[in-house]
């Protein structure tokens, strides 16, 4: 197989979710054939490979031959799988690979650990279709099917409430949520219909708090009623005052901007964090996508909630 027969492109952020092991449901929907785990040995010039098959019906001779040819091609001198040093340089070049949040993991997509690489193999059309649908997000509704809020695939929720002897598991509990289809999702190891989940939450008297990945873990906000700066934490109501007093409002606002910029927090994120801590994290105003870059609400719905 020559380099003209395949395409190597940086992985998109939404594709990162599929470069790790997923549930049986998601793996089946996305056409996972299996995955490779490879190690380049102690000297970095070897290539030990283990193949883990998921679906025998998709693991055809044609697929196996194409995968073998691809790996042989990428192992040629100068290609990024030829040795560990070459792979490291390839990953650190931002034009080639998408860095994960860990800072030591990188992803690329090829179209047709302390292990040095994992390669998950999918049916391209199944995977792309699932990713397109997942962009619609995961809906959380009440038992009457009214939408309360929506989160992106891979975002987290906190389930909180009073624990008692009849509770199946302790609360509060934090879960990663995965999109299955418009009516089903996974939270942790659990697969639920969105209406079934809504009824369960209401019956137990629990509360679901969205923890959007688009929000920082904390942000600095201006408390106008007290002319002070507060620190807001994602998913928590209220704020913690900073022990600083200002005589001038603009000085306080400038300090909020300085602290947020220092931590890479945008004005849209800061405004969303402030509204979430005041009105609840489920409201539209607690989502940064409803703000312009300058922190001004994009529409009346967000603006009305933020008052």
Coordinates of C-alpha atoms in Angstrom, one line a residue:
X1 CA 0.0 0.0 0.0
X2 CA 1.5 3.4 -1.0
X3 CA 1.0 6.7 0.8
X4 CA -1.3 7.8 -2.0
X5 CA -3.8 5.1 -1.0
X6 CA -4.6 6.5 2.5
X7 CA -5.0 9.8 4.2
X8 CA -3.6 10.9 7.6
X9 CA -5.3 13.8 9.2
X10 CA -5.4 15.3 12.8
X11 CA -8.2 13.8 14.9
X12 CA -11.1 16.0 15.6
X13 CA -12.1 16.7 19.2
X14 CA -15.3 14.7 18.9
X15 CA -13.4 11.7 17.6
X16 CA -11.2 11.4 20.7
X17 CA -14.1 9.6 22.4
X18 CA -13.6 6.7 20.0
X19 CA -9.9 6.2 20.6
X20 CA -10.6 4.5 23.9
X21 CA -12.6 1.4 24.7
X22 CA -16.4 2.1 24.6
X23 CA -19.4 0.1 25.7
X24 CA -20.7 -2.9 23.6
X25 CA -23.6 -0.7 22.4
X26 CA -21.5 2.2 21.1
X27 CA -18.8 -0.2 19.7
X28 CA -21.5 -2.1 17.8
X29 CA -23.2 1.1 16.4
X30 CA -19.9 2.6 15.2
X31 CA -18.7 -0.6 13.5
X32 CA -15.7 -1.3 15.6
X33 CA -13.8 -4.2 14.1
X34 CA -11.2 -4.3 16.8
X35 CA -8.1 -2.5 18.0
X36 CA -4.3 -2.8 17.9
X37 CA -2.0 -2.3 20.9
X38 CA 1.6 -1.8 19.9
X39 CA 4.9 -1.4 21.8
X40 CA 8.2 -0.2 20.2
X41 CA 10.3 -2.1 22.8
X42 CA 13.0 -0.8 25.1
X43 CA 15.2 0.7 22.4
X44 CA 12.3 2.2 20.5
X45 CA 13.0 0.5 17.2
X46 CA 10.9 -2.7 17.6
X47 CA 7.2 -3.1 16.9
X48 CA 5.3 -5.6 19.0
X49 CA 1.6 -5.8 18.1
X50 CA -1.4 -7.4 19.7
X51 CA -4.7 -7.5 17.9
X52 CA -8.0 -7.5 19.9
X53 CA -11.0 -8.4 17.7
X54 CA -14.4 -7.1 18.5
X55 CA -16.5 -8.3 15.5
X56 CA -15.5 -11.4 13.6
X57 CA -18.1 -10.6 10.9
X58 CA -16.3 -7.3 10.0
X59 CA -12.8 -8.8 10.4
X60 CA -12.7 -10.1 6.8
X61 CA -9.6 -11.2 5.0
X62 CA -9.8 -8.0 2.9
X63 CA -9.8 -5.9 6.0
X64 CA -6.9 -7.9 7.6
X65 CA -4.8 -7.6 4.4
X66 CA -5.5 -3.8 4.2
X67 CA -4.6 -3.3 7.8
X68 CA -1.3 -5.3 7.5
X69 CA -0.3 -3.3 4.4
X70 CA -1.1 0.0 6.1
X71 CA 1.1 -0.9 9.1
X72 CA 3.9 -2.0 6.9
X73 CA 3.7 1.2 4.9
X74 CA 3.7 3.4 8.1
X75 CA 6.7 1.3 9.4
X76 CA 8.9 2.3 6.4
X77 CA 12.0 4.5 7.1
X78 CA 11.0 8.1 7.8
X79 CA 7.3 7.3 8.4
X80 CA 5.9 8.0 11.8
X81 CA 5.7 4.4 13.0
X82 CA 9.3 3.6 12.0
X83 CA 10.6 4.2 15.5
X84 CA 9.6 5.9 18.8
X85 CA 11.7 9.1 18.3
X86 CA 10.0 9.6 14.9
X87 CA 6.6 9.0 16.4
X88 CA 7.3 11.5 19.2
X89 CA 8.3 14.2 16.7
X90 CA 5.3 13.5 14.6
X91 CA 2.9 13.8 17.6
X92 CA 4.5 17.0 18.9
X93 CA 4.1 18.7 15.6
X94 CA 0.6 20.4 16.0
X95 CA -0.1 20.1 12.3
X96 CA -0.1 16.3 12.5
X97 CA -1.9 15.2 15.7
X98 CA -4.5 16.4 18.1
X99 CA -3.1 16.5 21.7
X100 CA -5.4 15.1 24.4
X101 CA -6.0 16.9 27.7
X102 CA -3.4 14.6 29.4
X103 CA -0.6 16.3 27.4
X104 CA 1.1 13.0 26.7
X105 CA -1.5 11.4 24.4
X106 CA -2.1 12.3 20.8
X107 CA -4.5 11.2 18.1
X108 CA -4.6 11.0 14.3
X109 CA -7.1 9.6 12.0
X110 CA -6.2 7.4 9.0
X111 CA -8.9 6.9 6.4
X112 CA -9.1 4.0 3.7
X113 CA -0.1 4.3 27.5
X114 CA 3.0 3.0 28.3
X115 CA 2.2 1.2 25.2
X116 CA 3.3 3.5 22.4
X117 CA 0.1 3.4 20.4
X118 CA -3.5 2.1 20.2
X119 CA -5.2 1.8 16.8
X120 CA -9.0 1.4 16.9
X121 CA -10.5 0.2 13.6
X122 CA -14.0 1.1 12.5
X123 CA -16.3 1.0 9.5
X124 CA -15.8 4.6 8.4
X125 CA -19.5 5.1 7.3
X126 CA -20.9 3.7 10.6
X127 CA -18.5 5.8 12.7
X128 CA -19.1 9.0 10.8
X129 CA -22.8 8.6 10.9
X130 CA -22.8 8.0 14.7
X131 CA -20.6 11.1 15.2
X132 CA -22.9 13.3 13.1
X133 CA -25.9 12.2 15.1
X134 CA -24.1 12.5 18.5
X135 CA -23.5 16.2 17.7
X136 CA -27.2 16.8 18.4
X137 CA -26.4 16.2 22.1
X138 CA -28.0 14.2 24.9
X139 CA -31.4 15.4 26.0
X140 CA -32.5 15.4 29.6
X141 CA -36.3 15.7 30.0
X142 CA -38.9 15.6 32.7
X143 CA -41.4 12.7 32.8
X144 CA -43.8 14.7 30.5
X145 CA -41.1 14.7 27.8
X146 CA -40.4 18.5 28.2
X147 CA -36.7 19.1 27.6
X148 CA -34.8 20.5 30.7
X149 CA -31.3 20.8 29.2
X150 CA -29.0 19.2 26.7
X151 CA -25.3 18.3 27.0
X152 CA -22.7 17.3 24.5
X153 CA -21.6 13.7 24.0
X154 CA -18.9 12.9 26.5
X155 CA -19.9 15.6 29.0
X156 CA -20.6 14.7 32.6
X157 CA -23.5 15.0 35.1
X158 CA -23.8 14.9 38.8
X159 CA -26.8 13.1 40.3
X160 CA -27.5 14.4 43.8
X161 CA -30.1 14.0 46.5
X162 CA -30.9 12.5 49.8
X163 CA -29.5 9.0 50.2
X164 CA -31.6 6.4 52.1
X165 CA -31.7 2.7 52.8
X166 CA -33.6 2.1 49.5
X167 CA -31.1 3.9 47.3
X168 CA -29.3 1.6 44.8
X169 CA -26.1 3.6 44.9
X170 CA -24.7 6.5 46.9
X171 CA -25.3 10.1 45.8
X172 CA -24.0 12.5 44.8
X173 CA -22.4 10.6 42.0
X174 CA -20.6 11.9 38.9
X175 CA -21.0 10.2 35.5
X176 CA -19.7 10.6 32.0
X177 CA -22.6 10.5 29.5
X178 CA -22.5 9.0 26.0
X179 CA -25.0 9.5 23.2
X180 CA -26.6 6.3 21.8
X181 CA -29.5 7.8 19.8
X182 CA -32.0 10.7 20.3
X183 CA -33.9 8.7 22.9
X184 CA -31.2 6.7 24.7
X185 CA -27.9 7.4 26.4
X186 CA -25.3 5.9 28.8
X187 CA -24.3 7.4 32.1
X188 CA -21.4 5.4 33.5
X189 CA -22.2 1.7 33.0
X190 CA -25.9 2.3 32.7
X191 CA -28.0 2.4 29.5
X192 CA -31.3 4.3 29.8
X193 CA -34.2 5.6 27.7
X194 CA -34.4 9.4 28.4
X195 CA -38.0 9.1 29.7
X196 CA -37.1 6.1 31.9
X197 CA -34.2 8.1 33.4
X198 CA -36.5 11.1 34.0
X199 CA -39.1 9.0 35.8
X200 CA -36.4 7.3 37.9
X201 CA -34.9 10.7 38.9
X202 CA -38.3 12.0 39.9
X203 CA -39.3 8.9 41.8
X204 CA -36.1 9.0 43.9
X205 CA -36.3 12.8 44.4
X206 CA -32.9 13.3 42.9
X207 CA -31.5 16.3 41.0
X208 CA -29.3 16.1 37.8
X209 CA -26.6 18.8 37.4
X210 CA -24.9 19.1 34.0
X211 CA -21.2 19.6 34.0
X212 CA -20.5 20.9 30.5
X213 CA -16.9 20.3 29.2
X214 CA -17.2 23.8 27.7
X215 CA -17.1 25.3 31.2
X216 CA -14.0 25.6 33.3
X217 CA -13.8 24.1 36.7
X218 CA -13.9 27.5 38.3
X219 CA -14.2 31.2 37.2
X220 CA -13.9 34.7 38.6
X221 CA -17.1 36.8 38.6
X222 CA -18.0 40.3 39.7
X223 CA -20.6 40.5 42.5
X224 CA -22.2 43.9 41.8
X225 CA -24.4 44.0 45.0
X226 CA -21.2 43.9 47.2
X227 CA -18.6 45.3 44.7
X228 CA -16.5 42.2 45.2
X229 CA -15.0 39.4 43.3
X230 CA -16.3 35.9 43.7
X231 CA -15.0 32.5 42.7
X232 CA -17.6 30.2 41.2
X233 CA -17.1 26.4 40.9
X234 CA -18.7 24.4 38.1
X235 CA -21.8 22.6 39.3
X236 CA -22.0 24.4 42.7
X237 CA -24.5 27.1 43.7
X238 CA -23.3 30.4 45.1
X239 CA -19.7 31.7 45.2
X240 CA -16.8 32.2 47.5
X241 CA -15.7 35.8 48.1
X242 CA -12.1 36.8 47.5
X243 CA -10.7 38.8 50.4
X244 CA -10.2 41.9 48.3
X245 CA -12.1 45.2 48.7
X246 CA -12.5 47.7 45.8
X247 CA -13.5 51.3 46.0
X248 CA -14.1 51.5 42.2
X249 CA -16.3 49.1 40.2
X250 CA -14.1 49.3 37.1
X251 CA -11.1 48.2 39.2
X252 CA -13.0 45.1 40.3
X253 CA -14.1 44.3 36.7
X254 CA -10.6 44.7 35.5
X255 CA -9.3 42.3 38.2
X256 CA -12.0 39.7 37.2
X257 CA -10.8 39.9 33.5
X258 CA -7.1 39.6 34.5
X259 CA -7.8 36.6 36.7
X260 CA -9.9 34.9 34.1
X261 CA -7.5 35.6 31.2
X262 CA -4.7 34.2 33.4
X263 CA -6.5 30.9 33.5
X264 CA -7.7 30.9 29.9
X265 CA -11.3 31.6 30.8
X266 CA -13.3 33.6 28.2
X267 CA -16.0 36.2 29.0
X268 CA -18.7 33.8 27.6
X269 CA -17.5 31.1 30.0
X270 CA -17.4 33.5 33.0
X271 CA -20.9 34.8 32.3
X272 CA -22.2 31.3 31.9
X273 CA -20.6 30.2 35.2
X274 CA -22.0 33.2 37.0
X275 CA -25.6 32.4 35.8
X276 CA -25.2 28.7 36.5
X277 CA -24.2 29.5 40.1
X278 CA -27.2 31.8 40.5
X279 CA -30.1 30.2 38.6
X280 CA -29.0 26.5 38.2
X281 CA -26.7 24.8 35.8
X282 CA -29.5 23.5 33.7
X283 CA -30.7 26.9 32.4
X284 CA -29.7 28.1 28.9
X285 CA -27.8 31.0 30.4
X286 CA -25.3 28.5 32.0
X287 CA -24.1 27.4 28.6
X288 CA -21.3 29.4 27.0
X289 CA -22.6 28.7 23.5
X290 CA -25.4 31.2 24.2
X291 CA -23.0 34.1 24.5
X292 CA -20.9 36.2 22.2
X293 CA -17.2 36.4 22.7
X294 CA -17.7 39.6 24.7
X295 CA -20.0 37.9 27.2
X296 CA -23.2 39.4 25.7
X297 CA -26.1 36.9 25.4
X298 CA -26.8 35.8 21.8
X299 CA -30.6 35.7 22.2
X300 CA -33.4 36.8 24.4
X301 CA -33.8 33.3 26.0
X302 CA -30.3 33.4 27.5
X303 CA -30.6 37.1 28.3
X304 CA -33.9 36.7 30.1
X305 CA -32.6 33.9 32.2
X306 CA -29.5 35.8 33.1
X307 CA -31.2 38.8 34.6

